[in-house]
């Protein structure tokens, strides 16, 4: 198996490592970024509340059960060294008297982020915004499908990754449901056995192979660094000395710091301090990285999907139990971004479940919305009086389709047909 995996990865690399003469920006990605620059953070973008729209349900069908997988909400960043280093360099420039008005504005925002981070003191800790995100998702779910919770069946099972931010997200979500309906019977659980199926990632081999492709993208696309020095400092030559000569690294530190401002509820758009081509470059890098490794990519999807098999089995088994016994209203799972994407890929939902190559990713996948903090997949089950069951998939609360599977109507699929589809997916 290992030899077979290595061979497939090597073959993918031979055809997939691109050659870039210049950066080509995807028009739709540019539009979405300029509409809201915080999306450039890709999987560090805070959750965007969607406009709720529901297609007409086939006649005679009523919702009775919900299967949910949700990523934890907004969190602290990993490795505070990025903004600590940025803070130190900007502070040194201020002491040297060469910080411009824009540079001083950036320093104030970085200082605010640094202070907030110190209050938390732990990498990856759920922020207050993350709590609000899950409270809102739960409230909208209840309001959208009240029949599921009020039809005399009040039992809800909630499980979580053992990571604290996921457990707190589960608590925020379920507490919000309890406020809507105090009579709900909600069980909570988190342990190593649960962790085995709610959390997964790509293999080390895939990570190493994909990194070579990403490195080629990084090295081939230059960005304007002169403009950053001129914008933030009154003496660019002196500033270069303070930065240590590596302006590109300094610029990337600004990008990395900008990625976490929104989860910290810092409203200042720090992306505005670097040129748009630099923002786009790093958005494009992180966007391709996460699709390549965690979705059904053309290069590595066949290696990634089997690793989420146990989660898929859990979804199917618990749904069948709810259908047959009628004792559970909802199964709620709380985990991470990578298994969210892999589960979506396994289900085969539009875009995330289609095998795009490294060069195609940017035109089809927009991680700033698809895999934001608190991103989620919800399967809504409906039944008619004959006992027939259909299901609808929601990605971040928005209806989505499964292009490879014939629908009953609109986004609604026969449950038995979907199970056959899943069985033959790998």
mmCIF file with all atom_site columns, N, CA and C in Angstrom, residues 277-340:
data_model
loop_
_atom_site.group_PDB
_atom_site.id
_atom_site.type_symbol
_atom_site.label_atom_id
_atom_site.label_alt_id
_atom_site.label_comp_id
_atom_site.label_asym_id
_atom_site.label_entity_id
_atom_site.label_seq_id
_atom_site.pdbx_PDB_ins_code
_atom_site.Cartn_x
_atom_site.Cartn_y
_atom_site.Cartn_z
_atom_site.occupancy
_atom_site.B_iso_or_equiv
_atom_site.pdbx_formal_charge
_atom_site.auth_seq_id
_atom_site.auth_comp_id
_atom_site.auth_asym_id
_atom_site.auth_atom_id
_atom_site.pdbx_PDB_model_num
ATOM 1   N N  . UNK A 1 277 ? -1.308  42.616 -5.178 1.00 0.00 ? 277 UNK A N  1
ATOM 2   C CA . UNK A 1 277 ? -0.689  41.435 -5.783 1.00 0.00 ? 277 UNK A CA 1
ATOM 3   C C  . UNK A 1 277 ? -0.073  40.529 -4.721 1.00 0.00 ? 277 UNK A C  1
ATOM 4   N N  . UNK A 1 278 ? 0.394   41.111 -3.607 1.00 0.00 ? 278 UNK A N  1
ATOM 5   C CA . UNK A 1 278 ? 0.931   40.304 -2.520 1.00 0.00 ? 278 UNK A CA 1
ATOM 6   C C  . UNK A 1 278 ? -0.202  39.599 -1.768 1.00 0.00 ? 278 UNK A C  1
ATOM 7   N N  . UNK A 1 279 ? -1.293  40.309 -1.545 1.00 0.00 ? 279 UNK A N  1
ATOM 8   C CA . UNK A 1 279 ? -2.462  39.708 -0.895 1.00 0.00 ? 279 UNK A CA 1
ATOM 9   C C  . UNK A 1 279 ? -2.958  38.526 -1.728 1.00 0.00 ? 279 UNK A C  1
ATOM 10  N N  . UNK A 1 280 ? -3.066  38.750 -3.029 1.00 0.00 ? 280 UNK A N  1
ATOM 11  C CA . UNK A 1 280 ? -3.571  37.697 -3.905 1.00 0.00 ? 280 UNK A CA 1
ATOM 12  C C  . UNK A 1 280 ? -2.619  36.508 -3.949 1.00 0.00 ? 280 UNK A C  1
ATOM 13  N N  . UNK A 1 281 ? -1.320  36.793 -3.988 1.00 0.00 ? 281 UNK A N  1
ATOM 14  C CA . UNK A 1 281 ? -0.345  35.700 -4.044 1.00 0.00 ? 281 UNK A CA 1
ATOM 15  C C  . UNK A 1 281 ? -0.507  34.757 -2.867 1.00 0.00 ? 281 UNK A C  1
ATOM 16  N N  . UNK A 1 282 ? -0.612  35.313 -1.651 1.00 0.00 ? 282 UNK A N  1
ATOM 17  C CA . UNK A 1 282 ? -0.671  34.459 -0.477 1.00 0.00 ? 282 UNK A CA 1
ATOM 18  C C  . UNK A 1 282 ? -2.052  33.847 -0.283 1.00 0.00 ? 282 UNK A C  1
ATOM 19  N N  . UNK A 1 283 ? -3.084  34.551 -0.716 1.00 0.00 ? 283 UNK A N  1
ATOM 20  C CA . UNK A 1 283 ? -4.408  33.927 -0.732 1.00 0.00 ? 283 UNK A CA 1
ATOM 21  C C  . UNK A 1 283 ? -4.376  32.718 -1.663 1.00 0.00 ? 283 UNK A C  1
ATOM 22  N N  . UNK A 1 284 ? -3.820  32.905 -2.856 1.00 0.00 ? 284 UNK A N  1
ATOM 23  C CA . UNK A 1 284 ? -3.762  31.840 -3.852 1.00 0.00 ? 284 UNK A CA 1
ATOM 24  C C  . UNK A 1 284 ? -2.964  30.652 -3.335 1.00 0.00 ? 284 UNK A C  1
ATOM 25  N N  . UNK A 1 285 ? -1.889  30.930 -2.644 1.00 0.00 ? 285 UNK A N  1
ATOM 26  C CA . UNK A 1 285 ? -1.035  29.879 -2.071 1.00 0.00 ? 285 UNK A CA 1
ATOM 27  C C  . UNK A 1 285 ? -1.814  29.041 -1.055 1.00 0.00 ? 285 UNK A C  1
ATOM 28  N N  . UNK A 1 286 ? -2.412  29.701 -0.062 1.00 0.00 ? 286 UNK A N  1
ATOM 29  C CA . UNK A 1 286 ? -3.120  28.970 0.989  1.00 0.00 ? 286 UNK A CA 1
ATOM 30  C C  . UNK A 1 286 ? -4.385  28.311 0.457  1.00 0.00 ? 286 UNK A C  1
ATOM 31  N N  . UNK A 1 287 ? -5.012  28.932 -0.518 1.00 0.00 ? 287 UNK A N  1
ATOM 32  C CA . UNK A 1 287 ? -6.222  28.377 -1.118 1.00 0.00 ? 287 UNK A CA 1
ATOM 33  C C  . UNK A 1 287 ? -5.906  27.071 -1.839 1.00 0.00 ? 287 UNK A C  1
ATOM 34  N N  . UNK A 1 288 ? -4.840  27.079 -2.623 1.00 0.00 ? 288 UNK A N  1
ATOM 35  C CA . UNK A 1 288 ? -4.455  25.852 -3.331 1.00 0.00 ? 288 UNK A CA 1
ATOM 36  C C  . UNK A 1 288 ? -3.962  24.789 -2.351 1.00 0.00 ? 288 UNK A C  1
ATOM 37  N N  . UNK A 1 289 ? -3.233  25.231 -1.343 1.00 0.00 ? 289 UNK A N  1
ATOM 38  C CA . UNK A 1 289 ? -2.676  24.290 -0.374 1.00 0.00 ? 289 UNK A CA 1
ATOM 39  C C  . UNK A 1 289 ? -3.758  23.430 0.264  1.00 0.00 ? 289 UNK A C  1
ATOM 40  N N  . UNK A 1 290 ? -4.808  24.070 0.741  1.00 0.00 ? 290 UNK A N  1
ATOM 41  C CA . UNK A 1 290 ? -5.807  23.313 1.492  1.00 0.00 ? 290 UNK A CA 1
ATOM 42  C C  . UNK A 1 290 ? -6.666  22.439 0.582  1.00 0.00 ? 290 UNK A C  1
ATOM 43  N N  . UNK A 1 291 ? -6.954  22.892 -0.635 1.00 0.00 ? 291 UNK A N  1
ATOM 44  C CA . UNK A 1 291 ? -7.719  22.053 -1.556 1.00 0.00 ? 291 UNK A CA 1
ATOM 45  C C  . UNK A 1 291 ? -6.879  20.857 -2.004 1.00 0.00 ? 291 UNK A C  1
ATOM 46  N N  . UNK A 1 292 ? -5.638  21.136 -2.339 1.00 0.00 ? 292 UNK A N  1
ATOM 47  C CA . UNK A 1 292 ? -4.735  20.097 -2.835 1.00 0.00 ? 292 UNK A CA 1
ATOM 48  C C  . UNK A 1 292 ? -4.605  18.953 -1.844 1.00 0.00 ? 292 UNK A C  1
ATOM 49  N N  . UNK A 1 293 ? -4.507  19.290 -0.561 1.00 0.00 ? 293 UNK A N  1
ATOM 50  C CA . UNK A 1 293 ? -4.234  18.289 0.462  1.00 0.00 ? 293 UNK A CA 1
ATOM 51  C C  . UNK A 1 293 ? -5.481  17.661 1.081  1.00 0.00 ? 293 UNK A C  1
ATOM 52  N N  . UNK A 1 294 ? -6.568  18.434 1.175  1.00 0.00 ? 294 UNK A N  1
ATOM 53  C CA . UNK A 1 294 ? -7.698  17.976 1.981  1.00 0.00 ? 294 UNK A CA 1
ATOM 54  C C  . UNK A 1 294 ? -8.968  17.692 1.193  1.00 0.00 ? 294 UNK A C  1
ATOM 55  N N  . UNK A 1 295 ? -9.060  18.166 -0.048 1.00 0.00 ? 295 UNK A N  1
ATOM 56  C CA . UNK A 1 295 ? -10.253 17.918 -0.862 1.00 0.00 ? 295 UNK A CA 1
ATOM 57  C C  . UNK A 1 295 ? -10.000 16.779 -1.844 1.00 0.00 ? 295 UNK A C  1
ATOM 58  N N  . UNK A 1 296 ? -10.917 16.610 -2.743 1.00 0.00 ? 296 UNK A N  1
ATOM 59  C CA . UNK A 1 296 ? -10.789 15.545 -3.744 1.00 0.00 ? 296 UNK A CA 1
ATOM 60  C C  . UNK A 1 296 ? -10.003 16.066 -4.943 1.00 0.00 ? 296 UNK A C  1
ATOM 61  N N  . UNK A 1 297 ? -8.753  16.478 -4.701 1.00 0.00 ? 297 UNK A N  1
ATOM 62  C CA . UNK A 1 297 ? -7.935  17.037 -5.770 1.00 0.00 ? 297 UNK A CA 1
ATOM 63  C C  . UNK A 1 297 ? -7.535  15.945 -6.761 1.00 0.00 ? 297 UNK A C  1
ATOM 64  N N  . UNK A 1 298 ? -7.237  16.366 -7.993 1.00 0.00 ? 298 UNK A N  1
ATOM 65  C CA . UNK A 1 298 ? -6.849  15.407 -9.021 1.00 0.00 ? 298 UNK A CA 1
ATOM 66  C C  . UNK A 1 298 ? -5.565  14.679 -8.646 1.00 0.00 ? 298 UNK A C  1
ATOM 67  N N  . UNK A 1 299 ? -4.668  15.384 -7.961 1.00 0.00 ? 299 UNK A N  1
ATOM 68  C CA . UNK A 1 299 ? -3.368  14.808 -7.631 1.00 0.00 ? 299 UNK A CA 1
ATOM 69  C C  . UNK A 1 299 ? -3.413  13.865 -6.428 1.00 0.00 ? 299 UNK A C  1
ATOM 70  N N  . UNK A 1 300 ? -4.160  14.252 -5.372 1.00 0.00 ? 300 UNK A N  1
ATOM 71  C CA . UNK A 1 300 ? -4.066  13.506 -4.121 1.00 0.00 ? 300 UNK A CA 1
ATOM 72  C C  . UNK A 1 300 ? -5.411  13.091 -3.517 1.00 0.00 ? 300 UNK A C  1
ATOM 73  N N  . UNK A 1 301 ? -6.495  13.370 -4.209 1.00 0.00 ? 301 UNK A N  1
ATOM 74  C CA . UNK A 1 301 ? -7.816  13.070 -3.665 1.00 0.00 ? 301 UNK A CA 1
ATOM 75  C C  . UNK A 1 301 ? -8.042  11.601 -3.364 1.00 0.00 ? 301 UNK A C  1
ATOM 76  N N  . UNK A 1 302 ? -7.499  10.723 -4.198 1.00 0.00 ? 302 UNK A N  1
ATOM 77  C CA . UNK A 1 302 ? -7.704  9.289  -4.003 1.00 0.00 ? 302 UNK A CA 1
ATOM 78  C C  . UNK A 1 302 ? -6.979  8.776  -2.763 1.00 0.00 ? 302 UNK A C  1
ATOM 79  N N  . UNK A 1 303 ? -5.958  9.515  -2.325 1.00 0.00 ? 303 UNK A N  1
ATOM 80  C CA . UNK A 1 303 ? -5.273  9.159  -1.085 1.00 0.00 ? 303 UNK A CA 1
ATOM 81  C C  . UNK A 1 303 ? -5.970  9.781  0.126  1.00 0.00 ? 303 UNK A C  1
ATOM 82  N N  . UNK A 1 304 ? -6.610  10.936 -0.095 1.00 0.00 ? 304 UNK A N  1
ATOM 83  C CA . UNK A 1 304 ? -7.221  11.660 1.026  1.00 0.00 ? 304 UNK A CA 1
ATOM 84  C C  . UNK A 1 304 ? -8.565  11.062 1.455  1.00 0.00 ? 304 UNK A C  1
ATOM 85  N N  . UNK A 1 305 ? -9.419  10.738 0.496  1.00 0.00 ? 305 UNK A N  1
ATOM 86  C CA . UNK A 1 305 ? -10.778 10.326 0.841  1.00 0.00 ? 305 UNK A CA 1
ATOM 87  C C  . UNK A 1 305 ? -10.862 9.100  1.756  1.00 0.00 ? 305 UNK A C  1
ATOM 88  N N  . UNK A 1 306 ? -10.055 8.064  1.548  1.00 0.00 ? 306 UNK A N  1
ATOM 89  C CA . UNK A 1 306 ? -10.165 6.907  2.445  1.00 0.00 ? 306 UNK A CA 1
ATOM 90  C C  . UNK A 1 306 ? -9.905  7.237  3.911  1.00 0.00 ? 306 UNK A C  1
ATOM 91  N N  . UNK A 1 307 ? -9.172  8.319  4.170  1.00 0.00 ? 307 UNK A N  1
ATOM 92  C CA . UNK A 1 307 ? -8.839  8.669  5.544  1.00 0.00 ? 307 UNK A CA 1
ATOM 93  C C  . UNK A 1 307 ? -10.024 9.246  6.314  1.00 0.00 ? 307 UNK A C  1
ATOM 94  N N  . UNK A 1 308 ? -11.110 9.564  5.604  1.00 0.00 ? 308 UNK A N  1
ATOM 95  C CA . UNK A 1 308 ? -12.302 10.079 6.271  1.00 0.00 ? 308 UNK A CA 1
ATOM 96  C C  . UNK A 1 308 ? -13.430 9.039  6.257  1.00 0.00 ? 308 UNK A C  1
ATOM 97  N N  . UNK A 1 309 ? -13.081 7.809  5.897  1.00 0.00 ? 309 UNK A N  1
ATOM 98  C CA . UNK A 1 309 ? -14.070 6.733  5.793  1.00 0.00 ? 309 UNK A CA 1
ATOM 99  C C  . UNK A 1 309 ? -14.833 6.509  7.094  1.00 0.00 ? 309 UNK A C  1
ATOM 100 N N  . UNK A 1 310 ? -14.133 6.529  8.228  1.00 0.00 ? 310 UNK A N  1
ATOM 101 C CA . UNK A 1 310 ? -14.817 6.260  9.498  1.00 0.00 ? 310 UNK A CA 1
ATOM 102 C C  . UNK A 1 310 ? -15.830 7.342  9.841  1.00 0.00 ? 310 UNK A C  1
ATOM 103 N N  . UNK A 1 311 ? -15.568 8.567  9.440  1.00 0.00 ? 311 UNK A N  1
ATOM 104 C CA . UNK A 1 311 ? -16.530 9.648  9.661  1.00 0.00 ? 311 UNK A CA 1
ATOM 105 C C  . UNK A 1 311 ? -17.754 9.449  8.772  1.00 0.00 ? 311 UNK A C  1
ATOM 106 N N  . UNK A 1 312 ? -17.520 9.085  7.517  1.00 0.00 ? 312 UNK A N  1
ATOM 107 C CA . UNK A 1 312 ? -18.634 8.798  6.614  1.00 0.00 ? 312 UNK A CA 1
ATOM 108 C C  . UNK A 1 312 ? -19.477 7.650  7.164  1.00 0.00 ? 312 UNK A C  1
ATOM 109 N N  . UNK A 1 313 ? -18.830 6.599  7.649  1.00 0.00 ? 313 UNK A N  1
ATOM 110 C CA . UNK A 1 313 ? -19.555 5.456  8.224  1.00 0.00 ? 313 UNK A CA 1
ATOM 111 C C  . UNK A 1 313 ? -20.402 5.892  9.421  1.00 0.00 ? 313 UNK A C  1
ATOM 112 N N  . UNK A 1 314 ? -19.848 6.787  10.234 1.00 0.00 ? 314 UNK A N  1
ATOM 113 C CA . UNK A 1 314 ? -20.590 7.269  11.400 1.00 0.00 ? 314 UNK A CA 1
ATOM 114 C C  . UNK A 1 314 ? -21.831 8.041  10.979 1.00 0.00 ? 314 UNK A C  1
ATOM 115 N N  . UNK A 1 315 ? -21.692 8.856  9.953  1.00 0.00 ? 315 UNK A N  1
ATOM 116 C CA . UNK A 1 315 ? -22.834 9.628  9.445  1.00 0.00 ? 315 UNK A CA 1
ATOM 117 C C  . UNK A 1 315 ? -23.934 8.677  8.956  1.00 0.00 ? 315 UNK A C  1
ATOM 118 N N  . UNK A 1 316 ? -23.544 7.689  8.166  1.00 0.00 ? 316 UNK A N  1
ATOM 119 C CA . UNK A 1 316 ? -24.517 6.750  7.602  1.00 0.00 ? 316 UNK A CA 1
ATOM 120 C C  . UNK A 1 316 ? -25.186 5.912  8.692  1.00 0.00 ? 316 UNK A C  1
ATOM 121 N N  . UNK A 1 317 ? -24.384 5.347  9.589  1.00 0.00 ? 317 UNK A N  1
ATOM 122 C CA . UNK A 1 317 ? -24.923 4.459  10.627 1.00 0.00 ? 317 UNK A CA 1
ATOM 123 C C  . UNK A 1 317 ? -25.878 5.194  11.569 1.00 0.00 ? 317 UNK A C  1
ATOM 124 N N  . UNK A 1 318 ? -25.515 6.400  11.978 1.00 0.00 ? 318 UNK A N  1
ATOM 125 C CA . UNK A 1 318 ? -26.377 7.134  12.903 1.00 0.00 ? 318 UNK A CA 1
ATOM 126 C C  . UNK A 1 318 ? -27.640 7.640  12.217 1.00 0.00 ? 318 UNK A C  1
ATOM 127 N N  . UNK A 1 319 ? -27.511 7.980  10.932 1.00 0.00 ? 319 UNK A N  1
ATOM 128 C CA . UNK A 1 319 ? -28.703 8.403  10.189 1.00 0.00 ? 319 UNK A CA 1
ATOM 129 C C  . UNK A 1 319 ? -29.681 7.240  10.054 1.00 0.00 ? 319 UNK A C  1
ATOM 130 N N  . UNK A 1 320 ? -29.159 6.060  9.710  1.00 0.00 ? 320 UNK A N  1
ATOM 131 C CA . UNK A 1 320 ? -30.023 4.882  9.579  1.00 0.00 ? 320 UNK A CA 1
ATOM 132 C C  . UNK A 1 320 ? -30.681 4.542  10.915 1.00 0.00 ? 320 UNK A C  1
ATOM 133 N N  . UNK A 1 321 ? -29.939 4.693  12.005 1.00 0.00 ? 321 UNK A N  1
ATOM 134 C CA . UNK A 1 321 ? -30.507 4.445  13.328 1.00 0.00 ? 321 UNK A CA 1
ATOM 135 C C  . UNK A 1 321 ? -31.652 5.419  13.616 1.00 0.00 ? 321 UNK A C  1
ATOM 136 N N  . UNK A 1 322 ? -31.429 6.704  13.294 1.00 0.00 ? 322 UNK A N  1
ATOM 137 C CA . UNK A 1 322 ? -32.466 7.707  13.519 1.00 0.00 ? 322 UNK A CA 1
ATOM 138 C C  . UNK A 1 322 ? -33.697 7.427  12.659 1.00 0.00 ? 322 UNK A C  1
ATOM 139 N N  . UNK A 1 323 ? -33.470 6.948  11.436 1.00 0.00 ? 323 UNK A N  1
ATOM 140 C CA . UNK A 1 323 ? -34.577 6.633  10.525 1.00 0.00 ? 323 UNK A CA 1
ATOM 141 C C  . UNK A 1 323 ? -35.382 5.436  11.033 1.00 0.00 ? 323 UNK A C  1
ATOM 142 N N  . UNK A 1 324 ? -34.676 4.412  11.468 1.00 0.00 ? 324 UNK A N  1
ATOM 143 C CA . UNK A 1 324 ? -35.339 3.170  11.866 1.00 0.00 ? 324 UNK A CA 1
ATOM 144 C C  . UNK A 1 324 ? -35.972 3.222  13.250 1.00 0.00 ? 324 UNK A C  1
ATOM 145 N N  . UNK A 1 325 ? -35.308 3.909  14.193 1.00 0.00 ? 325 UNK A N  1
ATOM 146 C CA . UNK A 1 325 ? -35.809 3.928  15.572 1.00 0.00 ? 325 UNK A CA 1
ATOM 147 C C  . UNK A 1 325 ? -36.619 5.174  15.896 1.00 0.00 ? 325 UNK A C  1
ATOM 148 N N  . UNK A 1 326 ? -36.328 6.270  15.219 1.00 0.00 ? 326 UNK A N  1
ATOM 149 C CA . UNK A 1 326 ? -37.076 7.499  15.458 1.00 0.00 ? 326 UNK A CA 1
ATOM 150 C C  . UNK A 1 326 ? -36.884 8.107  16.826 1.00 0.00 ? 326 UNK A C  1
ATOM 151 N N  . UNK A 1 327 ? -35.720 7.872  17.428 1.00 0.00 ? 327 UNK A N  1
ATOM 152 C CA . UNK A 1 327 ? -35.500 8.373  18.793 1.00 0.00 ? 327 UNK A CA 1
ATOM 153 C C  . UNK A 1 327 ? -34.518 9.541  18.873 1.00 0.00 ? 327 UNK A C  1
ATOM 154 N N  . UNK A 1 328 ? -33.911 9.900  17.749 1.00 0.00 ? 328 UNK A N  1
ATOM 155 C CA . UNK A 1 328 ? -32.902 10.968 17.747 1.00 0.00 ? 328 UNK A CA 1
ATOM 156 C C  . UNK A 1 328 ? -33.285 12.051 16.744 1.00 0.00 ? 328 UNK A C  1
ATOM 157 N N  . UNK A 1 329 ? -33.244 13.295 17.185 1.00 0.00 ? 329 UNK A N  1
ATOM 158 C CA . UNK A 1 329 ? -33.575 14.419 16.306 1.00 0.00 ? 329 UNK A CA 1
ATOM 159 C C  . UNK A 1 329 ? -32.362 14.906 15.527 1.00 0.00 ? 329 UNK A C  1
ATOM 160 N N  . UNK A 1 330 ? -31.179 14.830 16.148 1.00 0.00 ? 330 UNK A N  1
ATOM 161 C CA . UNK A 1 330 ? -29.994 15.344 15.486 1.00 0.00 ? 330 UNK A CA 1
ATOM 162 C C  . UNK A 1 330 ? -28.721 14.725 16.055 1.00 0.00 ? 330 UNK A C  1
ATOM 163 N N  . UNK A 1 331 ? -27.747 14.536 15.182 1.00 0.00 ? 331 UNK A N  1
ATOM 164 C CA . UNK A 1 331 ? -26.390 14.167 15.573 1.00 0.00 ? 331 UNK A CA 1
ATOM 165 C C  . UNK A 1 331 ? -25.474 15.314 15.194 1.00 0.00 ? 331 UNK A C  1
ATOM 166 N N  . UNK A 1 332 ? -24.811 15.865 16.192 1.00 0.00 ? 332 UNK A N  1
ATOM 167 C CA . UNK A 1 332 ? -23.947 17.033 15.994 1.00 0.00 ? 332 UNK A CA 1
ATOM 168 C C  . UNK A 1 332 ? -22.506 16.634 16.253 1.00 0.00 ? 332 UNK A C  1
ATOM 169 N N  . UNK A 1 333 ? -21.623 16.935 15.302 1.00 0.00 ? 333 UNK A N  1
ATOM 170 C CA . UNK A 1 333 ? -20.202 16.629 15.443 1.00 0.00 ? 333 UNK A CA 1
ATOM 171 C C  . UNK A 1 333 ? -19.408 17.926 15.316 1.00 0.00 ? 333 UNK A C  1
ATOM 172 N N  . UNK A 1 334 ? -18.384 18.067 16.140 1.00 0.00 ? 334 UNK A N  1
ATOM 173 C CA . UNK A 1 334 ? -17.580 19.286 16.131 1.00 0.00 ? 334 UNK A CA 1
ATOM 174 C C  . UNK A 1 334 ? -16.103 18.931 16.007 1.00 0.00 ? 334 UNK A C  1
ATOM 175 N N  . UNK A 1 335 ? -15.485 19.486 14.974 1.00 0.00 ? 335 UNK A N  1
ATOM 176 C CA . UNK A 1 335 ? -14.101 19.136 14.693 1.00 0.00 ? 335 UNK A CA 1
ATOM 177 C C  . UNK A 1 335 ? -13.338 20.250 14.021 1.00 0.00 ? 335 UNK A C  1
ATOM 178 N N  . UNK A 1 336 ? -12.750 19.942 12.871 1.00 0.00 ? 336 UNK A N  1
ATOM 179 C CA . UNK A 1 336 ? -11.768 20.834 12.265 1.00 0.00 ? 336 UNK A CA 1
ATOM 180 C C  . UNK A 1 336 ? -12.041 21.048 10.775 1.00 0.00 ? 336 UNK A C  1
ATOM 181 N N  . UNK A 1 337 ? -11.269 21.941 10.178 1.00 0.00 ? 337 UNK A N  1
ATOM 182 C CA . UNK A 1 337 ? -11.490 22.294 8.777  1.00 0.00 ? 337 UNK A CA 1
ATOM 183 C C  . UNK A 1 337 ? -11.136 21.166 7.814  1.00 0.00 ? 337 UNK A C  1
ATOM 184 N N  . UNK A 1 338 ? -10.033 20.473 8.074  1.00 0.00 ? 338 UNK A N  1
ATOM 185 C CA . UNK A 1 338 ? -9.594  19.445 7.139  1.00 0.00 ? 338 UNK A CA 1
ATOM 186 C C  . UNK A 1 338 ? -10.610 18.317 6.969  1.00 0.00 ? 338 UNK A C  1
ATOM 187 N N  . UNK A 1 339 ? -11.125 17.726 8.042  1.00 0.00 ? 339 UNK A N  1
ATOM 188 C CA . UNK A 1 339 ? -12.149 16.692 7.846  1.00 0.00 ? 339 UNK A CA 1
ATOM 189 C C  . UNK A 1 339 ? -13.457 17.235 7.273  1.00 0.00 ? 339 UNK A C  1
ATOM 190 N N  . UNK A 1 340 ? -13.747 18.518 7.527  1.00 0.00 ? 340 UNK A N  1
ATOM 191 C CA . UNK A 1 340 ? -14.940 19.114 6.901  1.00 0.00 ? 340 UNK A CA 1
ATOM 192 C C  . UNK A 1 340 ? -14.817 19.044 5.386  1.00 0.00 ? 340 UNK A C  1
#
